[in-house]
Amino acid sequence: MHFLDPVSPAILSKVMKPARYTGYEWNSVVKDLKPAMVNFVLAMPDVYEVGMSNLGLKILYQILNQRADTFAERTYAPWVDLEAEMRNAGIRLYTLETKRPVAECDIIGFSLQYELSYSNVLNMLDLAGIPLLAAEREATQPLVACGGPCAFNAEPMTDFVDFFILGEAEEVISEVAAAIADWKLSGKLNGKAGILRQLAELQGVYVPGFYEAEYDAAGRWAGICTDIPEAKQTISKRVIPDLDQVMFATKPIVPFIEIVHDRIMLELFRGCTRGCRFCQAGVLYRPVRERNIETLLGYVQALIDNTGYNEISLVSLSSADYSCLSPLINRLTTRFKPQGVSVSLPSLRIDSFSIDLANQVQQVRKSGLTFAPEAGTQRLRDVINKGVTEADLIEAVSAAFRAGWSTIKLYFMIGLPTETDEDIAGIAALAQQVADLYKQIKGRRGAKVTVSVSSFVPKPHTAFQWFGQNSVEEIERKQRLLRSLIKDRSLSLSWHDARTSFLEGVFSRGDRRLGKVLLRAWQNGVKFDGWSDHFRYNIWMDAFAAENVDPAAYASRNRDIDEALPWEHLSSGVDKSFLVREWQAAQQGAFTPDCRHKECGACGVCRNLDVKVVDWGQA
Amino acid sequence: MAKLRLKITKGNEIRYVSHLDFAGTIERVVRRAGLPAAYSEGFNPHLKMAFASALAVGVTSEAEYLDLELTAAPDVAGIEARLKAQLPAGIELKAARYVHTPSPALMAVVNLATYDIMVPLMPAATLAAAMTSLSSFNSEVEILYIKESPKGRREIDITEFLAGPVTASLAADNQSLTVRLAIRITPSGSVKPAEVLAVLTGRYGLPADGGNALIHRTGLFVWDGRGQRSPLEL
Ligand code: SF4
């Protein structure tokens, strides 16, 4: 079957990387769309190479297309060059599979990975010819859904989205598809409200249009209320108790062009209970649930057969924590190395065990290792519950240098709670120590140490959700201070634009009133905010001013512990009391151990959602 | 060690896939098919695979040739069946054959490429006007053209690379021309069909919309001054 490209050869030969837009990839699915079928478009508000690398979307694509009553297609944000051509020629956003206009599908589901992609959601809806405001869309137009980590503070996007899915979607996505199929069969009984009421009953589904937001006299968020019986007061995330029992992306689409993660993505487990207090993923994906090693080996065989990739990347929040990692790597290398398949570990723990592993998988090329001490002093690492010491780092780096590595990347954050200039100086000192270590061990210079510094953005559902983010000026001052302290030629320093982190901070802890700011900023031309070349800070600030919304009130203000927060009706399963305890422990620099190895820290998720830690090393 | 020569197509579906990505795609096809492929040494082993000639982005082809080194020589019919089951849309396997080893690299022997360019006629333009333009082009003894590449600017004489006159006929849709040309591939380089078309429309008044041209490679040959043979006939 050949589907006519809506975009002409003249346009495609003008734009960068035209194969982003033409489809036909191996393992992509084309179905004959019958009227009763649900046409589900899976979307990522980012370019093809990023969207195609998202594991969640790969899994959902496979689950949805497995269903006889559903046909899932894909669409991604066209890069600005193609967008201009499409707008010029009046071409609407289309799917990669059948090149049909997205506006003709039943539902479009966006994966929200970070706040700076929100403007792209609006832009894609507009490019599709779909009204932006949920209230203006009719039953004949697609439903718009969002999932991914940002759904856990849905409020800034509620004007535009019909429903959100919280948590792991392997099961609920099927329930959603089945409900829409029935609704279509019934002739869309009771219109859009009819289907949304049904969806609102599903655990993990939030239909914001069924709720009113309330604010107190001071104009602060006071909560939501509803008189729709199906709409729950608290919406709890979905969680898969046994990951071995759900479908994995064993038949992922193999792109023609190189994407960000152009290899087999093997997810060993979900969750991380190390308990870094800044980390949102560590809360959202609790508890830790591992896949069985036999399950994983079966997946790898299927993935190699189905894709032809010869590289496996172990992707989990902290892959080195997998309880059976050594046997897994041994078995992977003995079984698949003869077939020319290599294994890589993207995230490393700071200990020499990890170096042994890295050595095992990277036997020839020493391409560089990344460590994340996160903070420059022990005091501050204790505040954030990063359970590593300087001695751990020194030991790990020494092991790496001795094993032949010379390029080390160190990740830090600035703007953390309780941070002082001493902590900033600590970053420079630690980096210098690493560079000096190389000389001590090797007897010569030649280490390359990259210090990468991001600005801390407090995230909802974390112990730091009450903390007032450092202002743009304060972050820039700290960046300059750090710059002045780093002198050695073997050290290089990079940091993030403080202004993008500020905007991210506003939206990550924002509420419903940000919808109109987003709409205005988009109307005035913002898009691809996460791409520094395209970030337009002034347009954003003008939009805040025009809508009379103070961004600092969301980002910079310290919030009270007993203040209502705009994401408290969306539950990760973790108790607020646990976050409060962790916030207090942070002030004292008190350590909270990892619950998978030590005792339960009583975060509440296991009890609240009736799940258990799955750790095969303990079994 | 055995050397397998394949003739494959690059169809409309994957027209915009670059040569490098096309090669990567074939590599994954070969691995999925489970052929006993030979790999290069080193950290990131690659298939030992060599194409006759790179195809520009946007150009389709019905005759791409590549040599693949294998560590064994299973029968060709079996290989064909295994490859065909793994080919994505846009790639067809036309033929496969073992070639003697050692034999010269495809790249070193293939020296002629033929193309069909399907290009929309300008509104109200006639075939006669197109023919006039072509005949004035074909009668030139020298056509200087500045090739621009990331490596710099270089002046070439297009006529040196044309193996015969450029011809054209009205396409089936009655609104487009099919322009046919045969281009020499020489050790010192070649000219791209898109460049020839740009000169035709820009300097010789060919009344066609070059921006919407669809270029299709119809053959790659070894030409010895008297006749041409396909790389599979060597
Ligand atoms: S409830 Fe206890 S065991 Fe379960 S994730 Fe929370 S701290 Fe860990």
Short mmCIF file of N, CA, C and O in Angstrom, two decimals, chain B residues 126-229:
data_model
loop_
_atom_site.label_atom_id
_atom_site.label_comp_id
_atom_site.label_asym_id
_atom_site.label_seq_id
_atom_site.Cartn_x
_atom_site.Cartn_y
_atom_site.Cartn_z
N THR B 126 4.49 23.56 -23.98
CA THR B 126 4.26 22.48 -24.94
C THR B 126 5.47 21.56 -25.00
O THR B 126 6.57 21.93 -24.63
N LEU B 127 5.20 20.35 -25.53
CA LEU B 127 6.28 19.40 -25.72
C LEU B 127 7.30 19.96 -26.72
O LEU B 127 8.51 19.80 -26.55
N ALA B 128 6.77 20.65 -27.72
CA ALA B 128 7.66 21.20 -28.75
C ALA B 128 8.68 22.16 -28.14
O ALA B 128 9.89 22.13 -28.46
N ALA B 129 8.20 23.00 -27.22
CA ALA B 129 9.12 23.95 -26.57
C ALA B 129 10.19 23.20 -25.79
O ALA B 129 11.37 23.58 -25.78
N ALA B 130 9.78 22.10 -25.16
CA ALA B 130 10.73 21.31 -24.40
C ALA B 130 11.78 20.71 -25.33
O ALA B 130 12.99 20.70 -25.02
N MET B 131 11.33 20.23 -26.49
CA MET B 131 12.25 19.61 -27.44
C MET B 131 13.27 20.62 -27.97
O MET B 131 14.44 20.30 -28.15
N THR B 132 12.80 21.81 -28.24
CA THR B 132 13.72 22.85 -28.72
C THR B 132 14.81 23.12 -27.69
O THR B 132 15.99 23.23 -28.01
N SER B 133 14.38 23.18 -26.43
CA SER B 133 15.35 23.43 -25.37
C SER B 133 16.37 22.30 -25.30
O SER B 133 17.58 22.54 -25.21
N LEU B 134 15.89 21.08 -25.38
CA LEU B 134 16.81 19.94 -25.31
C LEU B 134 17.78 19.92 -26.48
O LEU B 134 18.96 19.63 -26.31
N SER B 135 17.29 20.25 -27.67
CA SER B 135 18.21 20.15 -28.81
C SER B 135 19.28 21.23 -28.73
O SER B 135 20.43 20.98 -29.10
N SER B 136 18.93 22.40 -28.20
CA SER B 136 20.02 23.38 -28.08
C SER B 136 21.02 22.95 -27.01
O SER B 136 22.23 23.12 -27.14
N PHE B 137 20.52 22.32 -25.94
CA PHE B 137 21.41 21.79 -24.92
C PHE B 137 22.32 20.70 -25.50
O PHE B 137 23.54 20.71 -25.31
N ASN B 138 21.70 19.78 -26.24
CA ASN B 138 22.47 18.64 -26.76
C ASN B 138 23.50 19.04 -27.82
O ASN B 138 24.45 18.31 -28.07
N SER B 139 23.30 20.18 -28.46
CA SER B 139 24.23 20.57 -29.50
C SER B 139 25.46 21.31 -28.97
O SER B 139 26.39 21.59 -29.71
N GLU B 140 25.47 21.62 -27.68
CA GLU B 140 26.63 22.32 -27.11
C GLU B 140 27.86 21.42 -27.07
O GLU B 140 27.75 20.22 -26.88
N VAL B 141 29.03 22.02 -27.23
CA VAL B 141 30.26 21.23 -27.07
C VAL B 141 30.83 21.39 -25.67
O VAL B 141 31.64 20.59 -25.22
N GLU B 142 30.39 22.40 -24.98
CA GLU B 142 30.88 22.60 -23.62
C GLU B 142 29.78 23.31 -22.83
O GLU B 142 29.17 24.26 -23.32
N ILE B 143 29.50 22.78 -21.63
CA ILE B 143 28.54 23.45 -20.75
C ILE B 143 29.18 23.56 -19.38
O ILE B 143 29.29 22.58 -18.64
N LEU B 144 29.65 24.75 -19.06
CA LEU B 144 30.35 24.92 -17.80
C LEU B 144 29.34 25.06 -16.66
O LEU B 144 28.29 25.69 -16.81
N TYR B 145 29.68 24.45 -15.54
CA TYR B 145 28.76 24.47 -14.40
C TYR B 145 29.59 24.50 -13.13
O TYR B 145 30.61 23.81 -13.02
N ILE B 146 29.17 25.32 -12.19
CA ILE B 146 29.91 25.39 -10.92
C ILE B 146 29.23 24.48 -9.91
O ILE B 146 28.08 24.69 -9.53
N LYS B 147 29.95 23.45 -9.52
CA LYS B 147 29.42 22.51 -8.53
C LYS B 147 29.74 23.06 -7.15
O LYS B 147 30.88 23.38 -6.85
N GLU B 148 28.74 23.14 -6.31
CA GLU B 148 28.98 23.61 -4.94
C GLU B 148 28.83 22.43 -4.01
O GLU B 148 27.85 21.69 -4.09
N SER B 149 29.80 22.25 -3.17
CA SER B 149 29.70 21.18 -2.18
C SER B 149 30.33 21.69 -0.90
O SER B 149 30.98 22.73 -0.89
N PRO B 150 30.11 20.96 0.19
CA PRO B 150 30.74 21.40 1.45
C PRO B 150 32.26 21.55 1.29
O PRO B 150 32.89 22.31 2.01
N LYS B 151 32.82 20.82 0.31
CA LYS B 151 34.28 20.88 0.14
C LYS B 151 34.72 22.11 -0.67
O LYS B 151 35.90 22.39 -0.77
N GLY B 152 33.75 22.77 -1.27
CA GLY B 152 34.13 23.97 -1.99
C GLY B 152 33.45 24.05 -3.35
O GLY B 152 32.55 23.27 -3.66
N ARG B 153 33.91 25.01 -4.17
CA ARG B 153 33.32 25.21 -5.50
C ARG B 153 34.27 24.66 -6.54
O ARG B 153 35.48 24.77 -6.43
N ARG B 154 33.68 24.05 -7.57
CA ARG B 154 34.53 23.45 -8.59
C ARG B 154 33.80 23.61 -9.92
O ARG B 154 32.59 23.37 -10.00
N GLU B 155 34.56 24.02 -10.93
CA GLU B 155 33.90 24.18 -12.24
C GLU B 155 34.06 22.89 -13.05
O GLU B 155 35.16 22.34 -13.13
N ILE B 156 32.95 22.42 -13.61
CA ILE B 156 33.03 21.23 -14.45
C ILE B 156 32.40 21.53 -15.81
O ILE B 156 31.67 22.51 -15.96
N ASP B 157 32.70 20.65 -16.75
CA ASP B 157 32.03 20.72 -18.05
C ASP B 157 31.05 19.56 -18.11
O ASP B 157 31.44 18.39 -18.15
N ILE B 158 29.78 19.89 -18.08
CA ILE B 158 28.74 18.85 -18.00
C ILE B 158 28.83 17.87 -19.16
O ILE B 158 28.64 16.66 -18.98
N THR B 159 29.17 18.36 -20.35
CA THR B 159 29.15 17.47 -21.52
C THR B 159 30.14 16.31 -21.37
O THR B 159 29.92 15.23 -21.92
N GLU B 160 31.19 16.53 -20.57
CA GLU B 160 32.15 15.44 -20.35
C GLU B 160 31.53 14.25 -19.66
O GLU B 160 32.03 13.13 -19.75
N PHE B 161 30.46 14.51 -18.91
CA PHE B 161 29.87 13.42 -18.13
C PHE B 161 28.62 12.84 -18.77
O PHE B 161 28.03 11.91 -18.24
N LEU B 162 28.20 13.39 -19.89
CA LEU B 162 27.00 12.85 -20.52
C LEU B 162 27.43 11.79 -21.53
O LEU B 162 28.26 12.03 -22.40
N ALA B 163 26.80 10.61 -21.40
CA ALA B 163 27.18 9.50 -22.28
C ALA B 163 26.41 9.55 -23.59
O ALA B 163 26.67 8.77 -24.49
N GLY B 164 25.45 10.44 -23.69
CA GLY B 164 24.68 10.55 -24.92
C GLY B 164 23.75 11.74 -24.80
O GLY B 164 23.73 12.41 -23.77
N PRO B 165 22.98 12.01 -25.84
CA PRO B 165 22.06 13.15 -25.78
C PRO B 165 20.96 12.93 -24.72
O PRO B 165 20.55 11.81 -24.48
N VAL B 166 20.52 14.04 -24.13
CA VAL B 166 19.39 13.98 -23.21
C VAL B 166 18.11 13.96 -24.04
O VAL B 166 17.96 14.76 -24.96
N THR B 167 17.21 13.02 -23.74
CA THR B 167 15.97 12.94 -24.51
C THR B 167 14.78 13.16 -23.59
O THR B 167 14.92 13.14 -22.37
N ALA B 168 13.61 13.37 -24.19
CA ALA B 168 12.41 13.56 -23.37
C ALA B 168 11.19 13.12 -24.13
O ALA B 168 11.16 13.13 -25.36
N SER B 169 10.17 12.72 -23.38
CA SER B 169 8.88 12.42 -23.99
C SER B 169 7.80 12.83 -23.01
O SER B 169 8.07 13.09 -21.84
N LEU B 170 6.58 12.89 -23.53
CA LEU B 170 5.47 13.28 -22.68
C LEU B 170 5.12 12.09 -21.78
O LEU B 170 5.01 10.96 -22.25
N ALA B 171 4.98 12.32 -20.49
CA ALA B 171 4.66 11.23 -19.56
C ALA B 171 3.20 10.85 -19.69
O ALA B 171 2.41 11.58 -20.31
N ALA B 172 2.84 9.74 -19.08
CA ALA B 172 1.49 9.19 -19.21
C ALA B 172 0.41 10.17 -18.76
O ALA B 172 -0.70 10.16 -19.29
N ASP B 173 0.74 11.02 -17.82
CA ASP B 173 -0.27 11.96 -17.33
C ASP B 173 -0.49 13.15 -18.26
O ASP B 173 -1.33 14.01 -17.98
N ASN B 174 0.30 13.20 -19.36
CA ASN B 174 0.18 14.29 -20.33
C ASN B 174 0.57 15.67 -19.81
O ASN B 174 0.48 16.65 -20.54
N GLN B 175 0.95 15.74 -18.54
CA GLN B 175 1.30 17.04 -17.99
C GLN B 175 2.75 17.09 -17.54
O GLN B 175 3.21 18.12 -17.04
N SER B 176 3.42 15.96 -17.65
CA SER B 176 4.81 15.92 -17.21
C SER B 176 5.68 15.39 -18.33
O SER B 176 5.20 14.71 -19.23
N LEU B 177 6.94 15.73 -18.21
CA LEU B 177 7.93 15.20 -19.14
C LEU B 177 8.67 14.06 -18.46
O LEU B 177 8.91 14.11 -17.25
N THR B 178 9.04 13.08 -19.25
CA THR B 178 10.03 12.13 -18.75
C THR B 178 11.33 12.45 -19.47
O THR B 178 11.42 12.32 -20.69
N VAL B 179 12.29 12.92 -18.72
CA VAL B 179 13.59 13.27 -19.30
C VAL B 179 14.53 12.11 -19.04
O VAL B 179 14.60 11.61 -17.91
N ARG B 180 15.22 11.66 -20.08
CA ARG B 180 16.12 10.51 -19.90
C ARG B 180 17.55 10.95 -20.11
O ARG B 180 17.86 11.67 -21.05
N LEU B 181 18.43 10.47 -19.24
CA LEU B 181 19.83 10.80 -19.43
C LEU B 181 20.74 9.69 -18.93
O LEU B 181 20.35 8.91 -18.06
N ALA B 182 21.91 9.62 -19.52
CA ALA B 182 22.91 8.64 -19.11
C ALA B 182 24.16 9.41 -18.69
O ALA B 182 24.66 10.24 -19.45
N ILE B 183 24.61 9.13 -17.47
CA ILE B 183 25.70 9.93 -16.91
C ILE B 183 26.90 9.05 -16.62
O ILE B 183 26.76 7.95 -16.08
N ARG B 184 28.06 9.56 -16.96
CA ARG B 184 29.30 8.82 -16.68
C ARG B 184 29.77 9.06 -15.26
O ARG B 184 29.74 10.19 -14.78
N ILE B 185 30.22 8.00 -14.66
CA ILE B 185 30.83 8.13 -13.33
C ILE B 185 32.31 7.90 -13.54
O ILE B 185 32.72 6.85 -14.00
N THR B 186 33.11 8.92 -13.31
CA THR B 186 34.53 8.81 -13.61
C THR B 186 35.34 8.92 -12.32
O THR B 186 34.82 9.37 -11.29
N PRO B 187 36.59 8.51 -12.35
CA PRO B 187 37.43 8.63 -11.14
C PRO B 187 37.51 10.07 -10.65
O PRO B 187 37.68 10.31 -9.46
N SER B 188 37.34 11.04 -11.57
CA SER B 188 37.44 12.42 -11.11
C SER B 188 36.06 13.01 -10.79
O SER B 188 35.92 14.21 -10.63
N GLY B 189 35.05 12.17 -10.71
CA GLY B 189 33.75 12.67 -10.29
C GLY B 189 32.68 12.48 -11.33
O GLY B 189 32.84 11.75 -12.32
N SER B 190 31.57 13.15 -11.12
CA SER B 190 30.43 13.00 -12.00
C SER B 190 29.57 14.24 -11.87
O SER B 190 29.94 15.20 -11.19
N VAL B 191 28.42 14.20 -12.52
CA VAL B 191 27.47 15.29 -12.36
C VAL B 191 26.17 14.65 -11.89
O VAL B 191 25.88 13.49 -12.21
N LYS B 192 25.42 15.38 -11.09
CA LYS B 192 24.16 14.81 -10.61
C LYS B 192 23.04 15.11 -11.60
O LYS B 192 23.03 16.18 -12.20
N PRO B 193 22.08 14.17 -11.73
CA PRO B 193 20.96 14.44 -12.63
C PRO B 193 20.22 15.73 -12.25
O PRO B 193 19.77 16.48 -13.14
N ALA B 194 20.13 16.02 -10.94
CA ALA B 194 19.44 17.25 -10.52
C ALA B 194 20.19 18.48 -11.03
O ALA B 194 19.58 19.50 -11.36
N GLU B 195 21.52 18.37 -11.12
CA GLU B 195 22.31 19.50 -11.61
C GLU B 195 22.08 19.71 -13.10
O GLU B 195 21.97 20.84 -13.58
N VAL B 196 22.00 18.61 -13.83
CA VAL B 196 21.72 18.72 -15.26
C VAL B 196 20.35 19.36 -15.47
O VAL B 196 20.18 20.27 -16.29
N LEU B 197 19.38 18.91 -14.69
CA LEU B 197 18.03 19.46 -14.82
C LEU B 197 18.01 20.95 -14.50
O LEU B 197 17.34 21.74 -15.18
N ALA B 198 18.77 21.33 -13.47
CA ALA B 198 18.80 22.75 -13.09
C ALA B 198 19.36 23.60 -14.22
O ALA B 198 18.87 24.70 -14.50
N VAL B 199 20.36 23.06 -14.93
CA VAL B 199 20.93 23.80 -16.06
C VAL B 199 19.92 23.86 -17.21
O VAL B 199 19.74 24.90 -17.85
N LEU B 200 19.22 22.73 -17.41
CA LEU B 200 18.21 22.71 -18.48
C LEU B 200 17.11 23.73 -18.25
O LEU B 200 16.74 24.49 -19.14
N THR B 201 16.59 23.78 -17.04
CA THR B 201 15.49 24.71 -16.79
C THR B 201 16.01 26.15 -16.64
O THR B 201 15.38 27.09 -17.09
N GLY B 202 17.18 26.28 -16.05
CA GLY B 202 17.69 27.62 -15.76
C GLY B 202 18.31 28.30 -16.98
O GLY B 202 18.10 29.49 -17.20
N ARG B 203 19.07 27.54 -17.76
CA ARG B 203 19.81 28.20 -18.84
C ARG B 203 19.30 27.87 -20.24
O ARG B 203 19.57 28.58 -21.19
N TYR B 204 18.61 26.75 -20.38
CA TYR B 204 18.17 26.34 -21.72
C TYR B 204 16.65 26.39 -21.88
O TYR B 204 16.10 25.86 -22.83
N GLY B 205 16.00 27.01 -20.92
CA GLY B 205 14.57 27.29 -21.07
C GLY B 205 13.67 26.09 -21.08
O GLY B 205 12.57 26.15 -21.64
N LEU B 206 14.09 24.96 -20.50
CA LEU B 206 13.18 23.82 -20.43
C LEU B 206 11.98 24.23 -19.58
O LEU B 206 12.14 24.59 -18.41
N PRO B 207 10.78 24.20 -20.16
CA PRO B 207 9.61 24.74 -19.45
C PRO B 207 9.05 23.74 -18.43
O PRO B 207 7.96 23.21 -18.60
N ALA B 208 9.80 23.46 -17.39
CA ALA B 208 9.38 22.45 -16.43
C ALA B 208 9.65 22.93 -15.01
O ALA B 208 10.54 23.74 -14.77
N ASP B 209 8.88 22.38 -14.06
CA ASP B 209 8.97 22.78 -12.66
C ASP B 209 10.00 21.89 -11.95
O ASP B 209 9.67 20.86 -11.36
N GLY B 210 11.24 22.30 -12.04
CA GLY B 210 12.35 21.49 -11.50
C GLY B 210 12.21 21.17 -10.02
O GLY B 210 12.65 20.12 -9.57
N GLY B 211 11.59 22.07 -9.28
CA GLY B 211 11.42 21.84 -7.84
C GLY B 211 10.62 20.59 -7.54
O GLY B 211 10.80 19.95 -6.52
N ASN B 212 9.70 20.25 -8.43
CA ASN B 212 8.86 19.09 -8.21
C ASN B 212 9.27 17.88 -9.04
O ASN B 212 8.47 16.98 -9.28
N ALA B 213 10.52 17.86 -9.49
CA ALA B 213 10.99 16.73 -10.29
C ALA B 213 11.16 15.50 -9.40
O ALA B 213 11.55 15.60 -8.25
N LEU B 214 10.87 14.34 -9.97
CA LEU B 214 11.13 13.07 -9.29
C LEU B 214 12.18 12.33 -10.10
O LEU B 214 11.94 11.99 -11.26
N ILE B 215 13.32 12.11 -9.46
CA ILE B 215 14.43 11.50 -10.20
C ILE B 215 14.49 10.02 -9.86
O ILE B 215 14.37 9.64 -8.70
N HIS B 216 14.69 9.22 -10.89
CA HIS B 216 14.68 7.78 -10.72
C HIS B 216 15.86 7.17 -11.46
O HIS B 216 16.04 7.42 -12.65
N ARG B 217 16.67 6.42 -10.75
CA ARG B 217 17.80 5.77 -11.42
C ARG B 217 17.29 4.47 -12.05
O ARG B 217 16.72 3.63 -11.37
N THR B 218 17.51 4.33 -13.35
CA THR B 218 16.99 3.15 -14.04
C THR B 218 18.06 2.08 -14.22
O THR B 218 17.73 0.93 -14.48
N GLY B 219 19.31 2.45 -14.09
CA GLY B 219 20.33 1.41 -14.24
C GLY B 219 21.71 1.89 -13.86
O GLY B 219 22.01 3.09 -13.88
N LEU B 220 22.55 0.92 -13.51
CA LEU B 220 23.98 1.18 -13.28
C LEU B 220 24.72 0.16 -14.13
O LEU B 220 24.35 -1.02 -14.13
N PHE B 221 25.73 0.60 -14.82
CA PHE B 221 26.37 -0.28 -15.79
C PHE B 221 27.88 -0.18 -15.77
O PHE B 221 28.45 0.82 -15.33
N VAL B 222 28.46 -1.21 -16.33
CA VAL B 222 29.88 -1.17 -16.64
C VAL B 222 29.96 -1.00 -18.16
O VAL B 222 29.46 -1.84 -18.91
N TRP B 223 30.56 0.06 -18.57
CA TRP B 223 30.57 0.42 -19.99
C TRP B 223 32.01 0.38 -20.45
O TRP B 223 32.89 0.99 -19.86
N ASP B 224 32.27 -0.37 -21.51
CA ASP B 224 33.67 -0.53 -21.92
C ASP B 224 33.95 0.13 -23.26
O ASP B 224 34.88 -0.23 -23.98
N GLY B 225 33.12 1.08 -23.68
CA GLY B 225 33.36 1.77 -24.94
C GLY B 225 32.57 1.17 -26.08
O GLY B 225 32.27 1.83 -27.06
N ARG B 226 32.22 -0.11 -25.94
CA ARG B 226 31.42 -0.74 -27.01
C ARG B 226 30.03 -1.09 -26.51
O ARG B 226 29.03 -0.84 -27.16
N GLY B 227 29.97 -1.66 -25.32
CA GLY B 227 28.65 -2.05 -24.84
C GLY B 227 28.58 -1.90 -23.33
O GLY B 227 29.59 -1.65 -22.68
N GLN B 228 27.37 -2.03 -22.82
CA GLN B 228 27.21 -1.91 -21.38
C GLN B 228 26.67 -3.21 -20.79
O GLN B 228 25.82 -3.87 -21.38
N ARG B 229 27.21 -3.57 -19.62
CA ARG B 229 26.74 -4.77 -18.92
C ARG B 229 26.34 -4.39 -17.51
O ARG B 229 26.88 -3.46 -16.92
#
